[in-house]
Amino acid sequence: MHLAHRLLQDGQQVVGIDNMQATQGPSHGGLQRARLAVLSRHAGFRFAELDLADADSVDELFRSGGFTTVVHLAAQTGVRHPAEHLQRYIMSNLVGFANVLDSCRKHRVSHLVYASSSSIYGANRLMPFSEHHPADHPVSVYAATKRSDELLAHSFSHLYGLPTTGLRFFTVYGPWGRPDMAPMLFADAITQGRPIEVFNEGKMLRDFTYVDDVVESIVRIMRHPANPDPDFDAFHPDPATSHAPYRIYNVGNQQPVALIDFIETLEKELGRKAQMIFRPMQAGDVIATSADSSELAKATGWAPATPLAAGIARFADWYKSYHS
Ligand SMILES: NC(=O)c1ccc[n+]([C@@H]2O[C@H](COP(=O)([O-])OP(=O)(O)OC[C@H]3O[C@@H](n4cnc5c(N)ncnc54)[C@H](O)[C@@H]3O)[C@@H](O)[C@H]2O)c1
């Protein structure tokens, strides 16, 4: 939604795709419709409600769309979903992703930019996480699908010369954010006087990245299609680049914050104290995420840097106005 809004403000034509399946709790459907209503005010916006797992519909849309650039952000998200939702992850994140890749190939899209995730670093402990490190030990199904997407993208970049760029986002937050993520869950609980569950005593470190910084990164990367790396050494393959037009970048704030400090900042902005229930670490969660975004900075001259206090203040302002 934020990306589409920014592109429309820049005078671009945008076709948005979503299946509008509210999978993130009771408030998700309303939030999805409200985001869409904001975008629909722009003359340059067209919306297609379809499921990316439906290959024929995706292909039909690409046939009529004449797209130059595709930014693929749709996914079944969340690292904690239980096993009964496995099909959703497979259909959206693998089948849907493959359909997007194939339609980009068939309809000669000049650049596919897609969302990967910091969660693909999984069991890695060497920090900050770098795209140049191998990342082959996912600790959630979600992360495994995201890493698989990167590998699928590489095969299309190699076989068909399709420029693909994968962006590994680090814990994104901001206005209009997901109802299943900590900022929204915590804000709801704090304002309604309900206790919040804090895992691992809030000691988990997250590289919280403000959504406008993510949008700026995507916009800059869209203008910077992946190229083959002339220095790629097949005897010592760099996971971030290739002989094919394929690139991977971290998109993170590079200033990890403890969850407990995040909660305190939110309490201050909302003007209320949180009631906390401490719980042990959950399966699929990782202790810390910390980004090295220097490759993004090298490629685009820019990297996320919004301080947490400034980002949370903007989130809290939006939260209060949305809920009034
Ligand atoms: N928010 C974060 O912290 C974060 C971190 C790392 C990576 N990412 C990735 O960034 C992308 C955007 O994340 P977000 O937080 O904006 O998520 P979001 O849930 O707000 O947006 C994803 C959208 O994809 C749609 N969708 C899911 N499956 C679909 C399908 N089969 N067909 C059509 N639409 C479908 C959903 O309805 C949803 O509206 C995702 O790919 C996510 O995995 C997000």
mmCIF file of C-alpha atoms and ligand atoms in Angstrom:
data_model
loop_
_atom_site.group_PDB
_atom_site.id
_atom_site.type_symbol
_atom_site.label_atom_id
_atom_site.label_comp_id
_atom_site.label_asym_id
_atom_site.label_seq_id
_atom_site.Cartn_x
_atom_site.Cartn_y
_atom_site.Cartn_z
ATOM 1 C CA MET A 1 0.000 0.000 0.000
ATOM 2 C CA HIS A 2 2.789 2.425 0.936
ATOM 3 C CA LEU A 3 4.750 1.600 -2.193
ATOM 4 C CA ALA A 4 1.720 1.996 -4.465
ATOM 5 C CA HIS A 5 0.914 5.315 -2.794
ATOM 6 C CA ARG A 6 4.442 6.612 -3.323
ATOM 7 C CA LEU A 7 4.541 5.527 -6.986
ATOM 8 C CA LEU A 8 1.163 7.144 -7.645
ATOM 9 C CA GLN A 9 2.380 10.376 -6.052
ATOM 10 C CA ASP A 10 5.393 10.187 -8.386
ATOM 11 C CA GLY A 11 2.953 10.099 -11.340
ATOM 12 C CA GLN A 12 3.303 6.390 -12.181
ATOM 13 C CA GLN A 13 0.468 4.070 -13.203
ATOM 14 C CA VAL A 14 0.052 1.238 -10.691
ATOM 15 C CA VAL A 15 -1.868 -2.018 -10.877
ATOM 16 C CA GLY A 16 -2.256 -3.529 -7.415
ATOM 17 C CA ILE A 17 -2.998 -7.216 -6.870
ATOM 18 C CA ASP A 18 -4.300 -8.814 -3.683
ATOM 19 C CA ASN A 19 -6.590 -11.748 -2.934
ATOM 20 C CA MET A 20 -8.020 -9.829 0.054
ATOM 21 C CA GLN A 21 -8.106 -12.959 2.208
ATOM 22 C CA ALA A 22 -7.953 -11.568 5.714
ATOM 23 C CA THR A 23 -5.668 -14.145 7.355
ATOM 24 C CA GLN A 24 -4.224 -11.937 10.113
ATOM 25 C CA GLY A 25 -7.055 -11.772 12.614
ATOM 26 C CA PRO A 26 -10.422 -10.003 12.993
ATOM 27 C CA SER A 27 -9.273 -6.469 12.105
ATOM 28 C CA HIS A 28 -7.364 -7.509 8.979
ATOM 29 C CA GLY A 29 -10.229 -7.343 6.464
ATOM 30 C CA GLY A 30 -11.209 -3.819 7.525
ATOM 31 C CA LEU A 31 -7.607 -2.668 7.362
ATOM 32 C CA GLN A 32 -7.125 -4.168 3.890
ATOM 33 C CA ARG A 33 -10.263 -2.396 2.610
ATOM 34 C CA ALA A 34 -9.234 0.905 4.212
ATOM 35 C CA ARG A 35 -5.780 0.732 2.596
ATOM 36 C CA LEU A 36 -7.405 -0.003 -0.765
ATOM 37 C CA ALA A 37 -9.802 2.924 -0.359
ATOM 38 C CA VAL A 38 -6.826 5.306 0.071
ATOM 39 C CA LEU A 39 -5.199 4.013 -3.124
ATOM 40 C CA SER A 40 -8.433 3.996 -5.113
ATOM 41 C CA ARG A 41 -8.644 7.801 -4.845
ATOM 42 C CA HIS A 42 -5.772 8.014 -7.341
ATOM 43 C CA ALA A 43 -6.686 8.085 -11.038
ATOM 44 C CA GLY A 44 -3.527 6.139 -11.908
ATOM 45 C CA PHE A 45 -4.458 3.144 -9.741
ATOM 46 C CA ARG A 46 -6.176 -0.019 -10.865
ATOM 47 C CA PHE A 47 -6.892 -2.940 -8.547
ATOM 48 C CA ALA A 48 -7.134 -6.609 -9.497
ATOM 49 C CA GLU A 49 -8.546 -8.899 -6.828
ATOM 50 C CA LEU A 50 -7.031 -12.236 -7.670
ATOM 51 C CA ASP A 51 -5.073 -15.086 -6.168
ATOM 52 C CA LEU A 52 -1.514 -15.360 -7.397
ATOM 53 C CA ALA A 53 -1.741 -19.133 -7.061
ATOM 54 C CA ASP A 54 -4.191 -19.073 -9.997
ATOM 55 C CA ALA A 55 -1.772 -19.201 -12.939
ATOM 56 C CA ASP A 56 -4.349 -18.447 -15.650
ATOM 57 C CA SER A 57 -5.648 -15.306 -13.931
ATOM 58 C CA VAL A 58 -2.115 -14.057 -13.296
ATOM 59 C CA ASP A 59 -1.155 -14.658 -16.908
ATOM 60 C CA GLU A 60 -4.290 -12.922 -18.174
ATOM 61 C CA LEU A 61 -3.533 -9.873 -16.046
ATOM 62 C CA PHE A 62 0.051 -9.702 -17.298
ATOM 63 C CA ARG A 63 -1.127 -10.121 -20.898
ATOM 64 C CA SER A 64 -3.407 -7.088 -20.639
ATOM 65 C CA GLY A 65 -1.163 -5.124 -18.258
ATOM 66 C CA GLY A 66 1.949 -4.433 -20.336
ATOM 67 C CA PHE A 67 3.947 -4.103 -17.114
ATOM 68 C CA THR A 68 7.488 -2.746 -17.231
ATOM 69 C CA THR A 69 8.420 -3.437 -13.627
ATOM 70 C CA VAL A 70 6.849 -5.863 -11.182
ATOM 71 C CA VAL A 71 7.237 -5.535 -7.428
ATOM 72 C CA HIS A 72 6.029 -8.704 -5.793
ATOM 73 C CA LEU A 73 5.228 -8.194 -2.097
ATOM 74 C CA ALA A 74 2.244 -10.499 -1.659
ATOM 75 C CA ALA A 75 2.853 -13.418 0.672
ATOM 76 C CA GLN A 76 1.455 -15.537 3.423
ATOM 77 C CA THR A 77 3.418 -13.852 6.182
ATOM 78 C CA GLY A 78 4.325 -14.654 9.780
ATOM 79 C CA VAL A 79 6.840 -17.085 11.286
ATOM 80 C CA ARG A 80 4.594 -18.437 14.026
ATOM 81 C CA HIS A 81 1.656 -19.855 12.112
ATOM 82 C CA PRO A 82 0.895 -23.412 13.062
ATOM 83 C CA ALA A 83 1.239 -26.391 10.773
ATOM 84 C CA GLU A 84 -2.431 -26.423 9.717
ATOM 85 C CA HIS A 85 -1.770 -23.332 7.586
ATOM 86 C CA LEU A 86 1.004 -25.036 5.634
ATOM 87 C CA GLN A 87 -1.043 -25.045 2.408
ATOM 88 C CA ARG A 88 -1.399 -21.257 2.501
ATOM 89 C CA TYR A 89 2.356 -20.775 2.681
ATOM 90 C CA ILE A 90 2.930 -23.208 -0.153
ATOM 91 C CA MET A 91 0.185 -21.802 -2.394
ATOM 92 C CA SER A 92 0.979 -18.101 -1.913
ATOM 93 C CA ASN A 93 4.708 -18.127 -1.358
ATOM 94 C CA LEU A 94 5.804 -20.918 -3.691
ATOM 95 C CA VAL A 95 3.062 -21.477 -6.299
ATOM 96 C CA GLY A 96 2.134 -17.759 -6.372
ATOM 97 C CA PHE A 97 5.776 -16.742 -6.604
ATOM 98 C CA ALA A 98 6.445 -19.213 -9.443
ATOM 99 C CA ASN A 99 3.413 -17.871 -11.332
ATOM 100 C CA VAL A 100 4.687 -14.298 -11.019
ATOM 101 C CA LEU A 101 8.136 -15.363 -12.232
ATOM 102 C CA ASP A 102 6.697 -17.220 -15.181
ATOM 103 C CA SER A 103 4.439 -14.349 -16.222
ATOM 104 C CA CYS A 104 7.398 -11.930 -15.954
ATOM 105 C CA ARG A 105 9.319 -14.245 -18.282
ATOM 106 C CA LYS A 106 6.505 -14.674 -20.798
ATOM 107 C CA HIS A 107 5.566 -11.010 -20.915
ATOM 108 C CA ARG A 108 9.144 -9.686 -20.939
ATOM 109 C CA VAL A 109 9.010 -7.645 -17.762
ATOM 110 C CA SER A 110 12.266 -5.687 -17.492
ATOM 111 C CA HIS A 111 12.782 -6.122 -13.730
ATOM 112 C CA LEU A 112 11.191 -8.194 -10.986
ATOM 113 C CA VAL A 113 11.753 -6.885 -7.463
ATOM 114 C CA TYR A 114 10.418 -9.184 -4.747
ATOM 115 C CA ALA A 115 10.209 -9.334 -0.974
ATOM 116 C CA SER A 116 12.408 -11.786 0.810
ATOM 117 C CA SER A 117 12.951 -11.616 4.555
ATOM 118 C CA SER A 118 15.561 -11.345 7.301
ATOM 119 C CA SER A 119 14.058 -14.584 8.649
ATOM 120 C CA ILE A 120 15.940 -16.539 5.972
ATOM 121 C CA TYR A 121 19.095 -16.061 8.112
ATOM 122 C CA GLY A 122 17.452 -18.606 10.424
ATOM 123 C CA ALA A 123 20.033 -20.426 12.520
ATOM 124 C CA ASN A 124 22.907 -18.104 11.467
ATOM 125 C CA ARG A 125 24.568 -16.371 14.420
ATOM 126 C CA LEU A 126 27.228 -14.269 12.710
ATOM 127 C CA MET A 127 25.964 -10.661 12.927
ATOM 128 C CA PRO A 128 25.273 -8.310 11.368
ATOM 129 C CA PHE A 129 23.624 -10.552 8.774
ATOM 130 C CA SER A 130 25.179 -10.070 5.369
ATOM 131 C CA GLU A 131 23.893 -11.110 1.947
ATOM 132 C CA HIS A 132 27.364 -12.566 1.393
ATOM 133 C CA HIS A 133 26.846 -15.154 4.150
ATOM 134 C CA PRO A 134 25.283 -18.489 3.233
ATOM 135 C CA ALA A 135 21.715 -18.679 4.579
ATOM 136 C CA ASP A 136 20.510 -22.225 4.265
ATOM 137 C CA HIS A 137 19.191 -23.088 7.733
ATOM 138 C CA PRO A 138 15.673 -21.615 7.999
ATOM 139 C CA VAL A 139 13.888 -22.148 11.323
ATOM 140 C CA SER A 140 10.330 -21.550 10.063
ATOM 141 C CA VAL A 141 8.288 -22.707 7.089
ATOM 142 C CA TYR A 142 7.775 -19.049 6.138
ATOM 143 C CA ALA A 143 11.543 -18.491 5.994
ATOM 144 C CA ALA A 144 12.023 -21.693 4.011
ATOM 145 C CA THR A 145 9.518 -20.472 1.392
ATOM 146 C CA LYS A 146 11.225 -17.068 1.169
ATOM 147 C CA ARG A 147 14.649 -18.645 0.688
ATOM 148 C CA SER A 148 13.157 -21.007 -1.908
ATOM 149 C CA ASP A 149 11.796 -17.971 -3.764
ATOM 150 C CA GLU A 150 15.309 -16.554 -4.007
ATOM 151 C CA LEU A 151 16.529 -19.831 -5.499
ATOM 152 C CA LEU A 152 13.619 -19.984 -7.962
ATOM 153 C CA ALA A 153 14.369 -16.391 -8.970
ATOM 154 C CA HIS A 154 17.987 -17.334 -9.627
ATOM 155 C CA SER A 155 16.966 -20.121 -11.969
ATOM 156 C CA PHE A 156 14.802 -17.704 -14.005
ATOM 157 C CA SER A 157 17.559 -15.086 -14.078
ATOM 158 C CA HIS A 158 19.942 -17.753 -15.373
ATOM 159 C CA LEU A 159 17.634 -19.554 -17.808
ATOM 160 C CA TYR A 160 15.782 -16.576 -19.279
ATOM 161 C CA GLY A 161 17.917 -13.545 -18.425
ATOM 162 C CA LEU A 162 15.094 -12.119 -16.280
ATOM 163 C CA PRO A 163 16.601 -9.446 -13.982
ATOM 164 C CA THR A 164 15.456 -10.276 -10.434
ATOM 165 C CA THR A 165 16.250 -8.483 -7.184
ATOM 166 C CA GLY A 166 15.300 -9.951 -3.830
ATOM 167 C CA LEU A 167 15.033 -7.591 -0.852
ATOM 168 C CA ARG A 168 15.412 -9.083 2.594
ATOM 169 C CA PHE A 169 13.306 -6.811 4.789
ATOM 170 C CA PHE A 170 14.044 -6.570 8.504
ATOM 171 C CA THR A 171 10.957 -6.211 10.781
ATOM 172 C CA VAL A 172 9.008 -3.452 9.053
ATOM 173 C CA TYR A 173 6.719 -1.178 11.079
ATOM 174 C CA GLY A 174 4.700 1.976 10.561
ATOM 175 C CA PRO A 175 1.198 3.287 9.812
ATOM 176 C CA TRP A 176 -1.216 0.797 8.209
ATOM 177 C CA GLY A 177 0.993 -2.068 9.442
ATOM 178 C CA ARG A 178 0.033 -5.683 9.872
ATOM 179 C CA PRO A 179 -2.388 -6.560 12.692
ATOM 180 C CA ASP A 180 -0.437 -9.742 13.498
ATOM 181 C CA MET A 181 2.842 -7.925 14.172
ATOM 182 C CA ALA A 182 4.133 -6.634 17.502
ATOM 183 C CA PRO A 183 3.532 -2.864 17.007
ATOM 184 C CA MET A 184 -0.170 -3.306 16.221
ATOM 185 C CA LEU A 185 -0.754 -6.139 18.731
ATOM 186 C CA PHE A 186 0.948 -4.124 21.463
ATOM 187 C CA ALA A 187 -0.800 -0.854 20.573
ATOM 188 C CA ASP A 188 -4.201 -2.605 20.626
ATOM 189 C CA ALA A 189 -3.498 -4.226 23.987
ATOM 190 C CA ILE A 190 -2.030 -1.095 25.597
ATOM 191 C CA THR A 191 -4.931 1.132 24.524
ATOM 192 C CA GLN A 192 -7.553 -1.466 25.523
ATOM 193 C CA GLY A 193 -5.844 -2.197 28.892
ATOM 194 C CA ARG A 194 -5.204 -5.853 28.007
ATOM 195 C CA PRO A 195 -1.962 -7.621 28.969
ATOM 196 C CA ILE A 196 0.615 -8.298 26.271
ATOM 197 C CA GLU A 197 2.669 -11.449 25.866
ATOM 198 C CA VAL A 198 6.367 -10.676 25.803
ATOM 199 C CA PHE A 199 8.567 -13.531 24.672
ATOM 200 C CA ASN A 200 12.059 -14.224 26.019
ATOM 201 C CA GLU A 201 11.678 -11.351 28.562
ATOM 202 C CA GLY A 202 11.695 -8.852 25.703
ATOM 203 C CA LYS A 203 15.412 -9.409 25.235
ATOM 204 C CA MET A 204 15.035 -10.289 21.585
ATOM 205 C CA LEU A 205 16.767 -7.785 19.364
ATOM 206 C CA ARG A 206 15.060 -6.640 16.190
ATOM 207 C CA ASP A 207 16.290 -4.330 13.487
ATOM 208 C CA PHE A 208 13.009 -2.395 13.279
ATOM 209 C CA THR A 209 12.827 -0.728 9.887
ATOM 210 C CA TYR A 210 10.440 2.128 9.207
ATOM 211 C CA VAL A 211 8.086 1.517 6.297
ATOM 212 C CA ASP A 212 8.936 4.726 4.392
ATOM 213 C CA ASP A 213 12.583 3.636 4.391
ATOM 214 C CA VAL A 214 11.521 0.298 2.911
ATOM 215 C CA VAL A 215 9.540 2.106 0.206
ATOM 216 C CA GLU A 216 12.496 4.365 -0.609
ATOM 217 C CA SER A 217 14.698 1.273 -0.928
ATOM 218 C CA ILE A 218 12.239 -0.432 -3.272
ATOM 219 C CA VAL A 219 11.827 2.664 -5.454
ATOM 220 C CA ARG A 220 15.595 3.054 -5.792
ATOM 221 C CA ILE A 221 16.084 -0.648 -6.524
ATOM 222 C CA MET A 222 13.303 -0.589 -9.153
ATOM 223 C CA ARG A 223 15.430 1.892 -11.111
ATOM 224 C CA HIS A 224 18.491 -0.303 -10.686
ATOM 225 C CA PRO A 225 17.784 -3.644 -12.452
ATOM 226 C CA ALA A 226 19.994 -6.561 -11.451
ATOM 227 C CA ASN A 227 22.977 -7.120 -13.742
ATOM 228 C CA PRO A 228 25.346 -10.078 -14.042
ATOM 229 C CA ASP A 229 28.277 -9.614 -11.659
ATOM 230 C CA PRO A 230 31.499 -9.488 -13.749
ATOM 231 C CA ASP A 231 33.502 -10.531 -10.647
ATOM 232 C CA PHE A 232 31.325 -13.551 -9.861
ATOM 233 C CA ASP A 233 33.617 -16.480 -9.094
ATOM 234 C CA ALA A 234 31.932 -19.843 -9.654
ATOM 235 C CA PHE A 235 34.627 -21.539 -7.528
ATOM 236 C CA HIS A 236 33.702 -19.351 -4.553
ATOM 237 C CA PRO A 237 30.093 -18.392 -5.313
ATOM 238 C CA ASP A 238 28.860 -15.248 -3.558
ATOM 239 C CA PRO A 239 25.260 -15.892 -2.407
ATOM 240 C CA ALA A 240 24.320 -12.237 -3.093
ATOM 241 C CA THR A 241 25.228 -12.061 -6.790
ATOM 242 C CA SER A 242 25.617 -14.257 -9.851
ATOM 243 C CA HIS A 243 26.812 -14.653 -13.409
ATOM 244 C CA ALA A 244 23.077 -14.132 -14.106
ATOM 245 C CA PRO A 245 21.131 -10.849 -13.602
ATOM 246 C CA TYR A 246 20.293 -11.704 -9.996
ATOM 247 C CA ARG A 247 20.853 -9.701 -6.812
ATOM 248 C CA ILE A 248 19.948 -9.934 -3.158
ATOM 249 C CA TYR A 249 20.016 -6.959 -0.758
ATOM 250 C CA ASN A 250 19.354 -6.547 2.927
ATOM 251 C CA VAL A 251 16.952 -3.722 3.765
ATOM 252 C CA GLY A 252 17.345 -3.046 7.468
ATOM 253 C CA ASN A 253 17.877 -0.126 9.807
ATOM 254 C CA GLN A 254 21.237 -1.388 11.150
ATOM 255 C CA GLN A 255 20.314 -0.342 14.713
ATOM 256 C CA PRO A 256 18.868 -3.389 16.526
ATOM 257 C CA VAL A 257 16.567 -2.562 19.439
ATOM 258 C CA ALA A 258 15.476 -4.841 22.313
ATOM 259 C CA LEU A 259 11.763 -5.609 22.189
ATOM 260 C CA ILE A 260 11.370 -4.262 25.733
ATOM 261 C CA ASP A 261 12.771 -0.867 24.635
ATOM 262 C CA PHE A 262 10.402 -0.924 21.693
ATOM 263 C CA ILE A 263 7.492 -1.416 24.109
ATOM 264 C CA GLU A 264 8.663 1.454 26.326
ATOM 265 C CA THR A 265 8.837 3.806 23.328
ATOM 266 C CA LEU A 266 5.324 2.786 22.314
ATOM 267 C CA GLU A 267 4.014 3.287 25.880
ATOM 268 C CA LYS A 268 5.431 6.810 25.854
ATOM 269 C CA GLU A 269 3.796 7.691 22.538
ATOM 270 C CA LEU A 270 0.432 6.179 23.467
ATOM 271 C CA GLY A 271 0.542 7.723 26.947
ATOM 272 C CA ARG A 272 -0.292 4.433 28.724
ATOM 273 C CA LYS A 273 1.637 1.687 30.493
ATOM 274 C CA ALA A 274 1.628 -1.870 29.148
ATOM 275 C CA GLN A 275 0.732 -4.854 31.320
ATOM 276 C CA MET A 276 3.245 -7.532 30.380
ATOM 277 C CA ILE A 277 3.111 -11.319 30.697
ATOM 278 C CA PHE A 278 6.511 -12.840 30.141
ATOM 279 C CA ARG A 279 6.688 -16.055 28.102
ATOM 280 C CA PRO A 280 9.539 -18.261 26.896
ATOM 281 C CA MET A 281 10.973 -18.026 23.405
ATOM 282 C CA GLN A 282 8.701 -19.489 20.697
ATOM 283 C CA ALA A 283 9.586 -22.038 18.046
ATOM 284 C CA GLY A 284 10.354 -20.330 14.727
ATOM 285 C CA ASP A 285 11.513 -17.107 16.395
ATOM 286 C CA VAL A 286 15.107 -15.967 16.243
ATOM 287 C CA ILE A 287 16.993 -14.271 19.126
ATOM 288 C CA ALA A 288 18.223 -11.331 17.115
ATOM 289 C CA THR A 289 18.139 -9.782 13.680
ATOM 290 C CA SER A 290 20.729 -7.227 12.755
ATOM 291 C CA ALA A 291 21.218 -6.026 9.198
ATOM 292 C CA ASP A 292 24.250 -5.063 7.245
ATOM 293 C CA SER A 293 22.651 -2.848 4.589
ATOM 294 C CA SER A 294 25.935 -1.572 3.151
ATOM 295 C CA GLU A 295 25.356 -3.287 -0.218
ATOM 296 C CA LEU A 296 22.062 -1.455 -0.601
ATOM 297 C CA ALA A 297 23.831 1.811 0.250
ATOM 298 C CA LYS A 298 26.566 1.033 -2.281
ATOM 299 C CA ALA A 299 24.040 0.305 -5.036
ATOM 300 C CA THR A 300 21.576 3.132 -4.382
ATOM 301 C CA GLY A 301 23.450 5.717 -2.299
ATOM 302 C CA TRP A 302 20.929 5.297 0.476
ATOM 303 C CA ALA A 303 19.981 2.997 3.373
ATOM 304 C CA PRO A 304 17.230 2.948 6.026
ATOM 305 C CA ALA A 305 18.007 5.144 9.029
ATOM 306 C CA THR A 306 14.785 6.456 10.621
ATOM 307 C CA PRO A 307 15.341 6.361 14.404
ATOM 308 C CA LEU A 308 12.888 4.162 16.307
ATOM 309 C CA ALA A 309 11.486 7.077 18.347
ATOM 310 C CA ALA A 310 10.608 9.049 15.190
ATOM 311 C CA GLY A 311 9.052 6.018 13.478
ATOM 312 C CA ILE A 312 7.015 5.016 16.527
ATOM 313 C CA ALA A 313 5.759 8.584 16.936
ATOM 314 C CA ARG A 314 4.435 8.491 13.355
ATOM 315 C CA PHE A 315 2.946 5.029 13.889
ATOM 316 C CA ALA A 316 1.209 6.161 17.108
ATOM 317 C CA ASP A 317 -0.217 9.290 15.425
ATOM 318 C CA TRP A 318 -1.663 7.146 12.644
ATOM 319 C CA TYR A 319 -2.947 4.550 15.135
ATOM 320 C CA LYS A 320 -4.828 7.151 17.161
ATOM 321 C CA SER A 321 -6.420 8.779 14.113
ATOM 322 C CA TYR A 322 -7.325 5.430 12.475
ATOM 323 C CA HIS A 323 -9.037 4.212 15.628
ATOM 324 C CA SER A 324 -10.872 7.431 16.320
HETATM 325 N N1 LIG B 1 6.366 -6.615 7.503
HETATM 326 C C1 LIG B 1 7.554 -7.133 7.757
HETATM 327 O O1 LIG B 1 8.136 -6.950 8.815
HETATM 328 C C2 LIG B 1 8.247 -7.986 6.716
HETATM 329 C C3 LIG B 1 9.531 -8.455 7.010
HETATM 330 C C4 LIG B 1 10.186 -9.235 6.073
HETATM 331 C C5 LIG B 1 9.575 -9.524 4.865
HETATM 332 N N2 LIG B 1 8.323 -9.074 4.614
HETATM 333 C C6 LIG B 1 7.712 -9.407 3.332
HETATM 334 O O2 LIG B 1 7.305 -8.211 2.704
HETATM 335 C C7 LIG B 1 6.109 -8.440 1.969
HETATM 336 C C8 LIG B 1 5.037 -7.456 2.387
HETATM 337 O O3 LIG B 1 4.765 -7.680 3.747
HETATM 338 P P1 LIG B 1 3.643 -6.900 4.526
HETATM 339 O O4 LIG B 1 4.061 -6.825 5.930
HETATM 340 O O5 LIG B 1 3.276 -5.669 3.783
HETATM 341 O O6 LIG B 1 2.473 -7.961 4.456
HETATM 342 P P2 LIG B 1 0.907 -7.797 4.248
HETATM 343 O O7 LIG B 1 0.293 -9.032 4.796
HETATM 344 O O8 LIG B 1 0.412 -6.475 4.716
HETATM 345 O O9 LIG B 1 0.784 -7.803 2.670
HETATM 346 C C9 LIG B 1 0.839 -8.982 1.921
HETATM 347 C C10 LIG B 1 -0.447 -9.071 1.110
HETATM 348 O O10 LIG B 1 -0.342 -10.213 0.273
HETATM 349 C C11 LIG B 1 -1.660 -10.679 0.060
HETATM 350 N N3 LIG B 1 -1.592 -12.063 -0.426
HETATM 351 C C12 LIG B 1 -1.151 -13.150 0.251
HETATM 352 N N4 LIG B 1 -1.248 -14.245 -0.521
HETATM 353 C C13 LIG B 1 -1.754 -13.833 -1.723
HETATM 354 C C14 LIG B 1 -2.081 -14.511 -2.920
HETATM 355 N N5 LIG B 1 -1.921 -15.825 -3.033
HETATM 356 N N6 LIG B 1 -2.565 -13.780 -3.960
HETATM 357 C C15 LIG B 1 -2.756 -12.444 -3.842
HETATM 358 N N7 LIG B 1 -2.463 -11.757 -2.716
HETATM 359 C C16 LIG B 1 -1.972 -12.438 -1.661
HETATM 360 C C17 LIG B 1 -2.323 -10.555 1.416
HETATM 361 O O11 LIG B 1 -3.736 -10.524 1.302
HETATM 362 C C18 LIG B 1 -1.730 -9.268 1.952
HETATM 363 O O12 LIG B 1 -2.596 -8.151 1.776
HETATM 364 C C19 LIG B 1 5.741 -9.897 2.198
HETATM 365 O O13 LIG B 1 6.234 -10.654 1.109
HETATM 366 C C20 LIG B 1 6.474 -10.258 3.460
HETATM 367 O O14 LIG B 1 6.775 -11.633 3.505
HETATM 368 C C21 LIG B 1 7.646 -8.293 5.508
#
